[in-house]
Amino acid sequence: MRALVWYGTKDVRVETINEPVVTNGKVKVKVKAAGICGSDLHAYAHGIGIQVGTPHPLSGKMAPLTMGHEFAGEVVEVSEGVTSVKVGDRVAIEPMYQCGACDNCKKGNYHLCEGFGFIGLNGDGGFADYVVVDPYMVHKLPDNVSFEEGALVEPTAVAVYAVKESKQKIGDTVAVFGVGPIGLLTVIAAKAAGAARIIAIDISPERLALAKEVGATHIINSLEENCVSIILSEYGGVDVAYEVAGVQATLTSAASVVKKGGEIRVISLFSAPAEIDLFSLIVREISITTSCAYHHVFPEVISMIENGVLDVQKVITAKTTLENIVEDGFEKLVSDKSQAKILIEI
Ligand SMILES: [Zn+2]
Ligand SMILES: [Zn+2]
């Protein structure tokens, strides 16, 4: 079968490899659609986040690895004893490993598992014709949810979880700093959660236009305008600022625009330590919270896509094939900041 295999920084290859074999208790999925994530780009461009040198405790795998953790497909084989899914089911994959035995897993907080990791980064993933997964990773898709939408469930879960666990209430004013794929999905999720005003801040005119299309009520290009003074003068601040850019400048701006008693919710992965003026936050009793991936939200996300509450397909800005994934996927995302989600049709 075909697979995109990570060998090293900027060394990923589309290769023919053996099909994975269904072992005890597992499920084999034929992949139909997969999305490229920001963390795939970190792994591609900088070698960050991928399992190198020692095998992952739960997958037993290390690089070279098949990448891809945002995908959907069809079940083609199940091991004896698996009853939660059957051959022919259309499914989205929740790609996070769970050991099931650590304290956090026992409490249901499997996103904080001692064996934290993802297929496609810490084990073989979905940029391939087939993948073998654990049944707990498999979520059925209703007939009216496409495989493309199914591939968007994972990044949507990140945004939905972040908004769901935030202080945001219906009628609030919120800001979303950074409208790449997760930022756009955060706009969509904040709107679904009843935000009255959603201010999107970015430096790409194309991404800002897309943010407006998916629900932002005000867009600000921070290269051209001072987002802090605009937000303070026009809105008197925001109830929740979602930080989805992951750089010092946006964190500082977010801290400046949150109202007293409000919240800065950090969703993005910062690649370097950032500074924050805690004095100014304490005297305004502003919370800084973080959110790590998601847990227990895939079924809701799938239902919300099914019922049209979340129109996620608009975040797809380009499509390509597995053969062309490097040039038309990874390289395009690195060089062209107008892109949001690039989808691979497999
Ligand atoms: Zn991802
Ligand atoms: Zn665990």
Short mmCIF file of N, CA, C and O and ligand atoms in Angstrom, two decimals, residues 35-40 69-70 118 121 154-155 158 182 341, ligand 1:
data_model
loop_
_atom_site.label_atom_id
_atom_site.label_comp_id
_atom_site.label_asym_id
_atom_site.label_seq_id
_atom_site.Cartn_x
_atom_site.Cartn_y
_atom_site.Cartn_z
N GLY A 35 -6.44 15.16 6.72
CA GLY A 35 -6.04 16.57 6.73
C GLY A 35 -4.61 16.71 7.23
O GLY A 35 -4.13 15.90 8.03
N ILE A 36 -3.94 17.76 6.74
CA ILE A 36 -2.59 18.07 7.24
C ILE A 36 -2.74 19.07 8.37
O ILE A 36 -3.43 20.09 8.24
N CYS A 37 -2.09 18.78 9.49
CA CYS A 37 -2.21 19.58 10.71
C CYS A 37 -0.94 20.41 10.93
O CYS A 37 0.12 20.07 10.41
N GLY A 38 -1.06 21.46 11.71
CA GLY A 38 0.10 22.25 12.09
C GLY A 38 1.18 21.40 12.74
O GLY A 38 2.38 21.61 12.52
N SER A 39 0.76 20.40 13.53
CA SER A 39 1.78 19.57 14.19
C SER A 39 2.49 18.66 13.17
O SER A 39 3.65 18.30 13.37
N ASP A 40 1.81 18.33 12.06
CA ASP A 40 2.50 17.60 10.98
C ASP A 40 3.61 18.48 10.39
O ASP A 40 4.69 17.99 10.05
N HIS A 69 -2.84 12.21 11.39
CA HIS A 69 -3.71 11.89 12.54
C HIS A 69 -5.11 12.48 12.41
O HIS A 69 -5.92 12.33 13.29
N GLU A 70 -5.39 13.18 11.30
CA GLU A 70 -6.74 13.72 11.09
C GLU A 70 -7.32 12.99 9.89
O GLU A 70 -6.99 13.34 8.75
N PHE A 118 -0.09 10.33 19.79
CA PHE A 118 -1.05 10.27 18.68
C PHE A 118 -0.56 9.30 17.62
O PHE A 118 0.64 9.25 17.35
N LEU A 121 2.08 10.41 14.75
CA LEU A 121 3.24 11.12 15.31
C LEU A 121 4.04 10.18 16.23
O LEU A 121 5.26 10.23 16.28
N GLU A 154 -11.34 15.80 13.94
CA GLU A 154 -10.25 15.91 14.93
C GLU A 154 -9.86 17.36 15.21
O GLU A 154 -9.88 17.80 16.37
N PRO A 155 -9.50 18.16 14.19
CA PRO A 155 -9.18 19.56 14.52
C PRO A 155 -10.37 20.33 15.07
O PRO A 155 -10.20 21.22 15.92
N VAL A 158 -10.58 19.94 18.78
CA VAL A 158 -9.66 20.81 19.51
C VAL A 158 -10.36 22.14 19.83
O VAL A 158 -10.33 22.63 20.96
N ILE A 182 -7.08 25.92 13.13
CA ILE A 182 -7.68 25.79 14.47
C ILE A 182 -8.37 27.11 14.87
O ILE A 182 -9.44 27.10 15.49
N LYS A 341 -6.79 24.69 5.81
CA LYS A 341 -6.68 23.23 5.85
C LYS A 341 -6.52 22.67 4.45
O LYS A 341 -7.31 22.96 3.56
ZN ZN B 1 -3.81 17.88 14.48
#
